[in-house]
Amino acid sequence: MKRKIHVNVAVLSTSITILVAVFMLMTFYRFHTDNQMNSLKNTGNLISNILISSDVSDINELDQLKHYKGTNTRITLLNRSGDVVFDNMADTKNMENHRDRPEFLDAIENSQGESIRYSATMGYDTYYYALKLQNNLILRVSYQTENIFNMFSLILPVIVMIVILISIISYYTSFLLANHILKPINILTKNLEGNFQAGDLEELSVYDEISPFIRTFKNQNKLILDRNIELEEKANLLDVISSSMGEGIILLDINTKIISINKSGIKLFNGRNNVSLAGQDFIRLCRDLNLNEALEIAIEEKSSKEIIIHHNSKYLDVYINPVLREQRLTGLLLLVVDTTEKHKLDLMRREFSANVSHELKTPLTSINGYAEMIESGMVKGEDITKFASIIRKEGGRLLNLIGDIIKLSKIEDDANEKKLEPINVYFVGKEAISTLESLALDKDIELELTGESSFIMGNKGMLQDLIYNLLENSIKYTNPGGSIQLSVVHNNLDTIVKIKDTGIGIPSEHQDRIFERFYIVDKSRSKKNQSTGLGLSIVKHIVEYHNGKIHLESEVGKGTKITIKFKSI
Ligand code: ADP
């Protein structure tokens, strides 16, 4: 626009200069010819008066006019046939007839006539004025002067110089003018290009015609700025929400191409975080056929779908929702929830129920069997005591089992509302040792306690169970003559409990699983030991309840060492 204004103004002013020059030249030419002709007419009239008072027939009289040379005026007398009877500058004998000359014809007809003739070769204009005299002769006066265009060609360089000068001046003034006119528009454009700077607009001094526009612009500018801030805040908020969500949120277009995916979505499908997935087909991220089939059905039926997939050892619940705009499907919104933990828990619960039923059923069946035999009177007197002892043992096993189940569920129940108090763990260990001393003695196992007082925030009953269970296991799985060491030490900020035995050890392939509920390494031995397979599971839960850590080291034939770390107080 600036260039357009600039060029237009420059072209216009140059054209005007040229036009004015041409117009002035024409006016001057007109003025010049009128002036020349009038002066010639005056001369003609003057000579005609002289000729009226003298005897024209006397050629000698006329010869006097030959002296009328100084003014460069030519005087010619013609008869009515157009023959030259006198000429003050040439010999009449050599002169041709003038009957066809326009000024002569006009004079014959209208008493006077005039004409101007231009000689291209000579570069002169000749002015003619003819007058009919009373004696029927025609007086013609003529005057030769330089042609105006010749004169113009002489001053042409000056005119060209003036035109160039005016063009240069108009070029620069048009440049300044364009800048001045466009300054407010330039500032507005700068603002429109997104460089919103309120200051610029405030500084803007504008001409009256544009000020309503500027005012509207300022208002709209402010409105856009406010909207931008609002939108940015909303986008940031959505970004924060979606990126801090544990669930995956994925937006797909109707061709199942990814429009947007949050961090969790990428993580759940094991995508790389630094690679943009936008525009990529969803099937490249997750090749699960069932999910992709469900996506196709959702697109076809424009309906919601829910599907559970097993992807990279994870269970994912995928909720597929159609995105509709005016009843038209524009895409799909996927909410992906990782339910692996829930599945694991469900599985554990199912296994637990099956195990509990099984573990309850076994002693009950045996109790029932022996009781039936006694009831039917089939058992001899001396065997009754033996059978009653078996029934009591099985009953004891049942009680143990039920006791352990109750303990486990109590730890889980109390986990949300912990009841903690300062506990000296060393003292708890001491109590457990004294309780189990006789059991160890029976098996000829040495039981030793080392360490110092160390306090943690804990649940006394649970900590008793924890140390008791571990010591009891060590006694159970250590052969006579072995030894067991319990140590409680205070190390930096931790209380460390170690139970080390010289027992049978746990094969490495079982070490990962012995904390699972009902997991028993050697079934035959466990039956003899009245084991339930819940002891270490209870231990693990108690450690977790106290936010502690448990570590197992064991070697078959050498022994087992269990280390537990709690935060001291
Ligand atoms: P249980 O009631 O059978 O002792 P636990 O959960 O306490 O159940 O232990 C699970 C299994 O771990 C046991 O069956 C046993 O095989 C093994 N185990 C536990 N402690 C020891 C240990 N100190 N030495 C060797 N094996 C052990």
Tab-separated table of C-alpha atoms in Angstrom, residues 88-478:
chain	number	residue	atom	x	y	z
A	88	ASN	CA	8.743	45.418	-51.433
A	89	MET	CA	11.144	42.494	-51.170
A	90	ALA	CA	11.107	40.713	-54.529
A	91	ASP	CA	10.961	41.304	-58.204
A	92	THR	CA	7.322	41.058	-59.305
A	93	LYS	CA	8.260	39.466	-62.613
A	94	ASN	CA	9.553	36.339	-60.928
A	95	MET	CA	6.583	35.984	-58.661
A	96	GLU	CA	3.803	33.485	-59.297
A	97	ASN	CA	0.092	34.166	-59.236
A	98	HIS	CA	-1.457	34.343	-55.707
A	99	ARG	CA	-5.111	33.676	-56.584
A	100	ASP	CA	-5.277	30.414	-54.638
A	101	ARG	CA	-3.847	31.826	-51.403
A	102	PRO	CA	-6.423	31.634	-48.599
A	103	GLU	CA	-5.848	35.215	-47.333
A	104	PHE	CA	-6.292	36.559	-50.926
A	105	LEU	CA	-9.526	34.618	-51.452
A	106	ASP	CA	-10.922	35.822	-48.097
A	107	ALA	CA	-10.017	39.424	-48.883
A	108	ILE	CA	-11.805	39.254	-52.292
A	109	GLU	CA	-14.848	37.850	-50.616
A	110	ASN	CA	-14.870	39.540	-47.161
A	111	SER	CA	-12.627	42.623	-47.694
A	112	GLN	CA	-9.956	41.066	-45.470
A	113	GLY	CA	-8.350	37.701	-44.819
A	114	GLU	CA	-5.602	36.156	-42.816
A	115	SER	CA	-3.571	32.967	-42.612
A	116	ILE	CA	-0.502	31.505	-41.008
A	117	ARG	CA	1.748	29.088	-42.858
A	118	TYR	CA	4.440	26.987	-41.395
A	119	SER	CA	7.587	26.174	-43.282
A	120	ALA	CA	8.998	22.937	-42.024
A	121	THR	CA	12.235	23.345	-43.977
A	122	MET	CA	12.875	26.880	-42.867
A	123	GLY	CA	11.457	26.397	-39.368
A	124	TYR	CA	9.529	29.656	-39.666
A	125	ASP	CA	5.890	30.727	-39.326
A	126	THR	CA	4.684	33.285	-41.895
A	127	TYR	CA	1.696	35.463	-40.956
A	128	TYR	CA	-0.372	36.869	-43.765
A	129	TYR	CA	-2.945	39.643	-43.668
A	130	ALA	CA	-4.767	40.706	-46.859
A	131	LEU	CA	-6.956	43.813	-47.281
A	132	LYS	CA	-9.127	44.884	-50.187
A	133	LEU	CA	-8.336	48.491	-51.100
A	134	GLN	CA	-10.800	50.963	-52.639
A	135	ASN	CA	-9.053	50.748	-55.998
A	136	ASN	CA	-9.808	47.057	-56.087
A	137	LEU	CA	-6.228	46.151	-55.428
A	138	ILE	CA	-5.467	43.733	-52.653
A	139	LEU	CA	-2.862	44.715	-50.107
A	140	ARG	CA	-1.140	41.820	-48.452
A	141	VAL	CA	1.251	42.233	-45.572
A	142	SER	CA	3.219	39.318	-44.219
A	143	TYR	CA	5.624	38.807	-41.416
A	144	GLN	CA	7.993	35.908	-40.853
A	145	THR	CA	8.883	34.851	-37.360
A	146	GLU	CA	10.530	31.872	-35.758
A	147	ASN	CA	8.170	28.958	-35.224
A	148	ILE	CA	7.010	28.551	-31.619
A	149	PHE	CA	7.956	24.853	-31.583
A	150	ASN	CA	11.446	25.783	-32.678
A	151	MET	CA	11.585	28.158	-29.793
A	152	PHE	CA	10.188	25.431	-27.583
A	153	SER	CA	12.892	22.995	-28.682
A	154	LEU	CA	15.448	25.573	-27.566
A	155	ILE	CA	13.998	25.743	-24.060
A	156	LEU	CA	13.133	21.998	-23.928
A	157	PRO	CA	16.244	21.012	-21.870
A	158	VAL	CA	15.253	23.613	-19.263
A	159	ILE	CA	11.688	22.223	-19.167
A	160	VAL	CA	12.993	18.645	-18.915
A	161	MET	CA	15.258	19.717	-16.051
A	162	ILE	CA	12.295	21.334	-14.290
A	163	VAL	CA	10.156	18.200	-14.821
A	164	ILE	CA	12.961	15.972	-13.433
A	165	LEU	CA	13.449	18.302	-10.474
A	166	ILE	CA	9.729	18.338	-9.746
A	167	SER	CA	9.621	14.534	-10.138
A	168	ILE	CA	12.475	14.076	-7.637
A	169	ILE	CA	10.872	16.474	-5.184
A	170	SER	CA	7.470	14.798	-5.615
A	171	TYR	CA	9.111	11.366	-5.253
A	172	TYR	CA	10.529	12.273	-1.848
A	173	THR	CA	7.509	14.229	-0.667
A	174	SER	CA	5.278	11.326	-1.745
A	175	PHE	CA	7.550	8.982	0.198
A	176	LEU	CA	7.252	11.111	3.335
A	177	LEU	CA	3.526	11.545	2.757
A	178	ALA	CA	2.965	7.807	2.323
A	179	ASN	CA	4.924	7.169	5.526
A	180	HIS	CA	2.903	9.717	7.401
A	181	ILE	CA	-0.437	8.446	6.092
A	182	LEU	CA	0.436	4.843	6.744
A	183	LYS	CA	2.036	5.249	10.162
A	184	PRO	CA	-1.180	4.471	12.103
A	185	ILE	CA	-2.043	1.643	9.720
A	186	ASN	CA	1.460	0.210	10.113
A	187	ILE	CA	1.113	0.232	13.882
A	188	LEU	CA	-2.296	-1.413	13.603
A	189	THR	CA	-0.891	-4.044	11.248
A	190	LYS	CA	1.958	-4.736	13.651
A	191	ASN	CA	-0.618	-5.240	16.374
A	192	LEU	CA	-2.772	-7.408	14.148
A	193	GLU	CA	0.208	-9.642	13.420
A	194	GLY	CA	0.058	-10.655	17.044
A	195	ASN	CA	2.506	-8.105	18.412
A	196	PHE	CA	-0.088	-6.754	20.795
A	197	GLN	CA	1.470	-3.854	22.589
A	198	ALA	CA	-1.001	-1.547	24.203
A	199	GLY	CA	1.704	1.164	24.484
A	200	ASP	CA	2.022	1.449	20.715
A	201	LEU	CA	-1.638	2.231	20.352
A	202	GLU	CA	-1.582	4.782	23.163
A	203	GLU	CA	1.287	6.652	21.513
A	204	LEU	CA	-0.514	6.673	18.185
A	205	SER	CA	-1.534	10.201	17.198
A	206	VAL	CA	-3.939	9.842	14.324
A	207	TYR	CA	-5.934	12.067	12.069
A	208	ASP	CA	-9.607	12.555	12.791
A	209	GLU	CA	-10.887	10.357	9.958
A	210	ILE	CA	-9.144	7.273	11.253
A	211	SER	CA	-9.667	7.754	14.985
A	212	PRO	CA	-13.055	5.892	15.223
A	213	PHE	CA	-11.389	2.982	13.494
A	214	ILE	CA	-8.438	3.131	15.919
A	215	ARG	CA	-10.824	3.270	18.878
A	216	THR	CA	-12.707	0.194	17.645
A	217	PHE	CA	-9.427	-1.498	16.971
A	218	LYS	CA	-8.123	-0.703	20.457
A	219	ASN	CA	-11.272	-2.154	22.012
A	220	GLN	CA	-11.073	-5.251	19.857
A	221	ASN	CA	-7.375	-5.524	20.546
A	222	LYS	CA	-8.030	-5.513	24.268
A	223	LEU	CA	-10.833	-8.031	23.811
A	224	ILE	CA	-8.553	-10.341	21.809
A	225	LEU	CA	-5.782	-9.990	24.404
A	226	ASP	CA	-8.215	-10.853	27.196
A	227	ARG	CA	-9.606	-13.795	25.206
A	228	ASN	CA	-6.092	-15.015	24.422
A	229	ILE	CA	-5.168	-14.945	28.100
A	230	GLU	CA	-8.416	-16.717	28.969
A	231	LEU	CA	-7.865	-19.378	26.287
A	232	GLU	CA	-4.243	-19.826	27.315
A	233	GLU	CA	-5.284	-20.296	30.930
A	234	LYS	CA	-7.945	-22.815	29.914
A	235	ALA	CA	-5.497	-24.675	27.673
A	236	ASN	CA	-2.904	-24.694	30.475
A	237	LEU	CA	-5.497	-25.954	32.920
A	238	LEU	CA	-6.559	-28.748	30.546
A	239	ASP	CA	-2.925	-29.550	29.932
A	240	VAL	CA	-2.174	-29.720	33.643
A	241	ILE	CA	-5.259	-31.866	34.265
A	242	SER	CA	-4.606	-34.265	31.427
A	243	SER	CA	-0.861	-34.538	32.061
A	244	SER	CA	-1.281	-35.133	35.782
A	245	MET	CA	-3.962	-37.785	35.257
A	246	GLY	CA	-2.970	-41.378	35.788
A	247	GLU	CA	-5.504	-42.406	33.151
A	248	GLY	CA	-4.746	-42.181	29.484
A	249	ILE	CA	-6.844	-39.781	27.390
A	250	ILE	CA	-6.648	-40.235	23.653
A	251	LEU	CA	-8.538	-38.348	20.995
A	252	LEU	CA	-8.817	-40.049	17.621
A	253	ASP	CA	-10.298	-38.859	14.356
A	254	ILE	CA	-12.788	-40.993	12.440
A	255	ASN	CA	-9.915	-42.746	10.657
A	256	THR	CA	-8.487	-43.742	14.071
A	257	LYS	CA	-5.583	-41.363	13.622
A	258	ILE	CA	-4.314	-39.802	16.851
A	259	ILE	CA	-5.291	-36.153	17.321
A	260	SER	CA	-4.031	-35.855	20.870
A	261	ILE	CA	-2.737	-38.138	23.594
A	262	ASN	CA	-1.693	-37.324	27.150
A	263	LYS	CA	1.496	-38.496	28.865
A	264	SER	CA	-0.224	-41.355	30.698
A	265	GLY	CA	-1.752	-42.557	27.418
A	266	ILE	CA	1.703	-42.735	25.862
A	267	LYS	CA	3.090	-44.496	28.933
A	268	LEU	CA	0.277	-47.041	29.118
A	269	PHE	CA	0.852	-48.039	25.510
A	270	ASN	CA	4.643	-47.941	25.935
A	271	GLY	CA	5.046	-45.122	23.397
A	272	ARG	CA	8.079	-42.895	23.494
A	273	ASN	CA	7.364	-39.604	25.225
A	274	ASN	CA	9.617	-37.471	23.082
A	275	VAL	CA	8.100	-38.581	19.776
A	276	SER	CA	4.987	-36.777	18.587
A	277	LEU	CA	2.227	-39.276	17.977
A	278	ALA	CA	-0.226	-36.798	16.471
A	279	GLY	CA	-1.331	-37.918	13.024
A	280	GLN	CA	-0.126	-41.494	13.580
A	281	ASP	CA	-2.547	-44.382	13.198
A	282	PHE	CA	-3.641	-45.685	16.624
A	283	ILE	CA	-3.027	-49.275	15.499
A	284	ARG	CA	0.716	-48.530	15.373
A	285	LEU	CA	0.598	-47.679	19.074
A	286	CYS	CA	-1.569	-50.623	20.111
A	287	ARG	CA	-1.893	-53.627	17.860
A	288	ASP	CA	-4.572	-55.291	19.982
A	289	LEU	CA	-7.052	-56.669	17.459
A	290	ASN	CA	-10.001	-56.671	19.875
A	291	LEU	CA	-9.491	-52.999	20.695
A	292	ASN	CA	-9.148	-52.002	17.060
A	293	GLU	CA	-12.271	-53.993	16.226
A	294	ALA	CA	-14.126	-52.223	19.063
A	295	LEU	CA	-12.975	-48.853	17.638
A	296	GLU	CA	-14.352	-49.788	14.234
A	297	ILE	CA	-17.707	-50.840	15.740
A	298	ALA	CA	-17.891	-47.612	17.786
A	299	ILE	CA	-17.313	-45.584	14.608
A	300	GLU	CA	-19.860	-47.628	12.661
A	301	GLU	CA	-22.554	-47.550	15.355
A	302	LYS	CA	-21.630	-44.139	16.808
A	303	SER	CA	-21.912	-45.788	20.185
A	304	SER	CA	-19.876	-46.140	23.379
A	305	LYS	CA	-17.906	-49.295	24.031
A	306	GLU	CA	-15.976	-50.692	26.955
A	307	ILE	CA	-13.257	-53.243	26.522
A	308	ILE	CA	-10.565	-54.828	28.699
A	309	ILE	CA	-7.320	-55.623	26.943
A	310	HIS	CA	-4.155	-57.349	28.078
A	311	HIS	CA	-1.321	-55.253	26.698
A	312	ASN	CA	2.371	-55.731	27.553
A	313	SER	CA	1.550	-57.619	30.781
A	314	LYS	CA	-0.861	-54.850	31.794
A	315	TYR	CA	-4.623	-54.997	32.109
A	316	LEU	CA	-6.169	-51.911	30.537
A	317	ASP	CA	-9.840	-50.944	30.698
A	318	VAL	CA	-10.571	-48.875	27.598
A	319	TYR	CA	-13.748	-46.754	27.518
A	320	ILE	CA	-14.501	-45.688	23.951
A	321	ASN	CA	-16.842	-42.729	23.515
A	322	PRO	CA	-17.956	-41.253	20.193
A	323	VAL	CA	-17.422	-37.500	19.753
A	324	LEU	CA	-20.517	-36.129	18.050
A	325	ARG	CA	-21.050	-32.655	16.623
A	326	GLU	CA	-24.615	-32.013	15.497
A	327	GLN	CA	-25.242	-35.766	15.277
A	328	ARG	CA	-22.168	-36.112	13.060
A	329	LEU	CA	-19.339	-38.327	14.272
A	330	THR	CA	-16.097	-36.333	14.369
A	331	GLY	CA	-13.899	-38.703	16.335
A	332	LEU	CA	-13.487	-40.991	19.331
A	333	LEU	CA	-12.419	-40.198	22.879
A	334	LEU	CA	-10.644	-43.037	24.663
A	335	LEU	CA	-10.216	-43.204	28.423
A	336	VAL	CA	-7.649	-45.844	29.334
A	337	VAL	CA	-7.435	-47.051	32.932
A	338	ASP	CA	-4.658	-49.346	34.143
A	339	THR	CA	-6.422	-52.055	36.158
A	340	THR	CA	-3.466	-54.421	36.482
A	341	GLU	CA	-3.377	-54.050	40.285
A	342	LYS	CA	-7.113	-54.616	40.533
A	343	HIS	CA	-6.806	-57.752	38.411
A	344	LYS	CA	-3.939	-59.015	40.534
A	345	LEU	CA	-5.937	-58.382	43.707
A	346	ASP	CA	-8.984	-60.123	42.239
A	347	LEU	CA	-6.847	-63.078	41.322
A	348	MET	CA	-5.292	-63.146	44.770
A	349	ARG	CA	-8.698	-62.928	46.375
A	350	ARG	CA	-9.993	-65.798	44.259
A	351	GLU	CA	-6.922	-67.882	45.039
A	352	PHE	CA	-7.205	-66.966	48.715
A	353	SER	CA	-10.845	-68.061	48.868
A	354	ALA	CA	-10.014	-71.324	47.120
A	355	ASN	CA	-7.047	-71.888	49.458
A	356	VAL	CA	-9.046	-71.052	52.596
A	357	SER	CA	-11.817	-73.444	51.579
A	358	HIS	CA	-9.276	-76.130	50.849
A	359	GLU	CA	-7.274	-75.561	54.049
A	360	LEU	CA	-10.456	-75.584	56.168
A	361	LYS	CA	-11.876	-78.595	54.443
A	362	THR	CA	-8.833	-80.822	54.971
A	363	PRO	CA	-8.711	-80.777	58.824
A	364	LEU	CA	-12.510	-80.706	59.047
A	365	THR	CA	-12.803	-83.838	56.877
A	366	SER	CA	-10.282	-85.614	59.032
A	367	ILE	CA	-11.990	-84.444	62.282
A	368	ASN	CA	-15.326	-85.563	60.867
A	369	GLY	CA	-13.951	-88.957	59.842
A	370	TYR	CA	-12.387	-89.762	63.210
A	371	ALA	CA	-15.429	-88.486	65.126
A	372	GLU	CA	-17.729	-90.691	62.984
A	373	MET	CA	-15.546	-93.700	63.666
A	374	ILE	CA	-15.663	-93.081	67.447
A	375	GLU	CA	-19.411	-92.445	67.227
A	376	SER	CA	-20.073	-95.726	65.412
A	377	GLY	CA	-18.237	-97.590	68.209
A	378	MET	CA	-15.817	-99.083	65.709
A	379	VAL	CA	-12.787	-97.757	67.589
A	380	LYS	CA	-11.346	-99.836	70.355
A	381	GLY	CA	-10.890	-98.265	73.802
A	382	GLU	CA	-7.102	-97.713	73.582
A	383	ASP	CA	-7.419	-96.078	70.085
A	384	ILE	CA	-9.971	-93.552	71.246
A	385	THR	CA	-7.257	-91.515	72.973
A	386	LYS	CA	-5.113	-91.631	69.817
A	387	PHE	CA	-8.034	-90.519	67.607
A	388	ALA	CA	-9.017	-87.816	70.072
A	389	SER	CA	-5.415	-86.543	69.944
A	390	ILE	CA	-5.593	-86.430	66.112
A	391	ILE	CA	-8.912	-84.577	66.332
A	392	ARG	CA	-7.371	-82.100	68.769
A	393	LYS	CA	-4.319	-81.560	66.496
A	394	GLU	CA	-6.505	-80.984	63.449
A	395	GLY	CA	-8.687	-78.707	65.529
A	396	GLY	CA	-5.530	-76.841	66.586
A	397	ARG	CA	-4.511	-76.518	62.928
A	398	LEU	CA	-7.949	-75.163	62.148
A	399	LEU	CA	-7.663	-72.655	64.974
A	400	ASN	CA	-4.188	-71.646	63.769
A	401	LEU	CA	-5.507	-71.173	60.257
A	402	ILE	CA	-8.538	-69.187	61.350
A	403	GLY	CA	-6.336	-67.140	63.684
A	404	ASP	CA	-3.928	-66.316	60.846
A	405	ILE	CA	-6.786	-65.393	58.466
A	406	ILE	CA	-8.253	-63.127	61.130
A	407	LYS	CA	-4.833	-61.516	61.681
A	408	LEU	CA	-4.385	-60.872	57.955
A	409	SER	CA	-7.788	-59.315	57.486
A	410	LYS	CA	-7.299	-57.236	60.654
A	411	ILE	CA	-3.986	-55.833	59.336
A	412	GLU	CA	-5.694	-54.977	56.029
A	413	ASP	CA	-8.663	-53.399	57.841
A	414	ASP	CA	-6.469	-51.364	60.181
A	415	ALA	CA	-4.177	-50.169	57.387
A	416	ASN	CA	-6.402	-47.135	56.784
A	417	GLU	CA	-6.605	-46.173	60.428
A	418	LYS	CA	-3.308	-47.094	61.973
A	419	LYS	CA	-3.015	-47.310	65.719
A	420	LEU	CA	0.616	-46.528	66.459
A	421	GLU	CA	2.567	-45.817	69.638
A	422	PRO	CA	6.276	-45.635	70.540
A	423	ILE	CA	7.554	-49.208	70.827
A	424	ASN	CA	10.931	-50.485	71.895
A	425	VAL	CA	11.523	-53.202	69.306
A	426	TYR	CA	14.386	-54.703	71.305
A	427	PHE	CA	11.974	-55.291	74.170
A	428	VAL	CA	9.432	-56.935	71.826
A	429	GLY	CA	12.203	-59.255	70.629
A	430	LYS	CA	13.143	-60.105	74.199
A	431	GLU	CA	9.522	-61.102	74.981
A	432	ALA	CA	9.323	-63.274	71.865
A	433	ILE	CA	12.594	-65.028	72.747
A	434	SER	CA	11.396	-65.813	76.246
A	435	THR	CA	8.084	-67.176	74.839
A	436	LEU	CA	9.819	-69.413	72.318
A	437	GLU	CA	12.832	-70.387	74.452
A	438	SER	CA	11.378	-73.716	75.607
A	439	LEU	CA	10.358	-74.627	72.037
A	440	ALA	CA	13.922	-74.011	70.869
A	441	LEU	CA	15.313	-75.866	73.846
A	442	ASP	CA	13.116	-78.869	72.967
A	443	LYS	CA	14.759	-78.946	69.548
A	444	ASP	CA	18.236	-78.295	70.946
A	445	ILE	CA	18.461	-75.000	69.128
A	446	GLU	CA	20.368	-72.065	70.540
A	447	LEU	CA	18.381	-68.838	70.655
A	448	GLU	CA	20.263	-65.613	71.127
A	449	LEU	CA	19.284	-61.925	71.345
A	450	THR	CA	21.763	-59.106	70.684
A	451	GLY	CA	21.473	-55.353	70.158
A	452	GLU	CA	20.065	-52.369	71.954
A	453	SER	CA	16.879	-50.515	72.661
A	454	SER	CA	15.479	-48.899	69.569
A	455	PHE	CA	12.143	-47.144	69.303
A	456	ILE	CA	9.748	-46.927	66.412
A	457	MET	CA	6.151	-45.784	66.041
A	458	GLY	CA	4.393	-49.130	65.873
A	459	ASN	CA	1.563	-51.447	66.789
A	460	LYS	CA	2.742	-53.634	69.644
A	461	GLY	CA	0.522	-56.645	68.936
A	462	MET	CA	1.556	-56.687	65.284
A	463	LEU	CA	5.271	-56.304	66.056
A	464	GLN	CA	4.973	-59.206	68.532
A	465	ASP	CA	3.357	-61.334	65.818
A	466	LEU	CA	6.057	-60.324	63.343
A	467	ILE	CA	9.055	-61.326	65.471
A	468	TYR	CA	7.245	-64.367	66.881
A	469	ASN	CA	6.376	-65.662	63.372
A	470	LEU	CA	9.923	-65.229	62.087
A	471	LEU	CA	11.507	-66.877	65.147
A	472	GLU	CA	8.944	-69.687	65.052
A	473	ASN	CA	9.768	-70.312	61.354
A	474	SER	CA	13.473	-70.370	62.127
A	475	ILE	CA	12.877	-72.904	64.920
A	476	LYS	CA	10.593	-74.933	62.603
A	477	TYR	CA	13.090	-75.029	59.753
A	478	THR	CA	16.319	-75.430	61.717
